[in-house]
């Protein structure tokens, strides 16, 4: 039995539902609670995690990828999620991870981050230089939640 999706995903689902294209990159997908929640709603989902964490089989419209595989792809995702993951990534690897996510985004796509142990300023310093603009934010109970829009590498 899967748990509920991240609160931040439920919060922004109405916005995502209005998008015409629904291709999702779920970075650090864990037990797939967000990936399957969106897949059941008809989204095309790419769930990315570390080797050893990925156990399920690929389903139609749900692909499971290793983080290293993502470096060679260009998914053109118009929604990316990174919930409860950033604080687990070594600080010297975070920029590379954000660059890889950006390289897989469609221009105008949304990137939703929810994390502990970061301030909004920390997130902006990491994410805005990769071609994103913050369009919304809020505080979770123990987390910071920020929604960014991808403006493109050369905006
Ligand atoms: C706490 S779980 C959160 C899972 C999911 N995002 C959620 O909200 O339920 C963190 C996940 O991030 C993954 N993770 C940690 N470091 C990662 C990295 N460098 N690249 C990809 N996934 C990573 C972990 O393997 C784990 O599955």
PDB file of C-alpha atoms in Angstrom, residues 2-11 13 26 31-38 40-41 81 83-84 112 114:
ATOM      1  CA  UNK A   2       1.471   3.326  -1.036  1.00  0.00           C
ATOM      2  CA  UNK A   3       1.430   6.307   1.250  1.00  0.00           C
ATOM      3  CA  UNK A   4      -0.068   9.634   0.163  1.00  0.00           C
ATOM      4  CA  UNK A   5       1.969  11.859  -2.150  1.00  0.00           C
ATOM      5  CA  UNK A   6       4.088  14.680  -0.767  1.00  0.00           C
ATOM      6  CA  UNK A   7       1.939  17.545   0.518  1.00  0.00           C
ATOM      7  CA  UNK A   8       3.661  19.922  -1.868  1.00  0.00           C
ATOM      8  CA  UNK A   9       2.629  17.794  -4.850  1.00  0.00           C
ATOM      9  CA  UNK A  10      -1.024  17.789  -3.734  1.00  0.00           C
ATOM     10  CA  UNK A  11      -0.772  21.543  -3.289  1.00  0.00           C
ATOM     11  CA  UNK A  13      -1.528  19.393  -8.592  1.00  0.00           C
ATOM     12  CA  UNK A  26      10.629  12.543 -10.303  1.00  0.00           C
ATOM     13  CA  UNK A  31       8.982   4.266  -2.907  1.00  0.00           C
ATOM     14  CA  UNK A  32       7.364   5.912  -5.966  1.00  0.00           C
ATOM     15  CA  UNK A  33       4.519   7.496  -3.990  1.00  0.00           C
ATOM     16  CA  UNK A  34       4.616  10.659  -6.139  1.00  0.00           C
ATOM     17  CA  UNK A  35       5.441   8.821  -9.363  1.00  0.00           C
ATOM     18  CA  UNK A  36       2.536   6.384  -9.057  1.00  0.00           C
ATOM     19  CA  UNK A  37       0.140   9.082  -7.878  1.00  0.00           C
ATOM     20  CA  UNK A  38       0.796  11.007 -11.103  1.00  0.00           C
ATOM     21  CA  UNK A  40      -2.459   6.894 -12.202  1.00  0.00           C
ATOM     22  CA  UNK A  41      -3.669  10.297 -13.319  1.00  0.00           C
ATOM     23  CA  UNK A  81       9.827  16.920  -8.611  1.00  0.00           C
ATOM     24  CA  UNK A  83      10.825  16.061  -2.622  1.00  0.00           C
ATOM     25  CA  UNK A  84      12.775  15.123   0.511  1.00  0.00           C
ATOM     26  CA  UNK A 112       8.885  21.596  -7.445  1.00  0.00           C
ATOM     27  CA  UNK A 114      10.396  20.295  -0.933  1.00  0.00           C
TER      28      UNK A 114
END
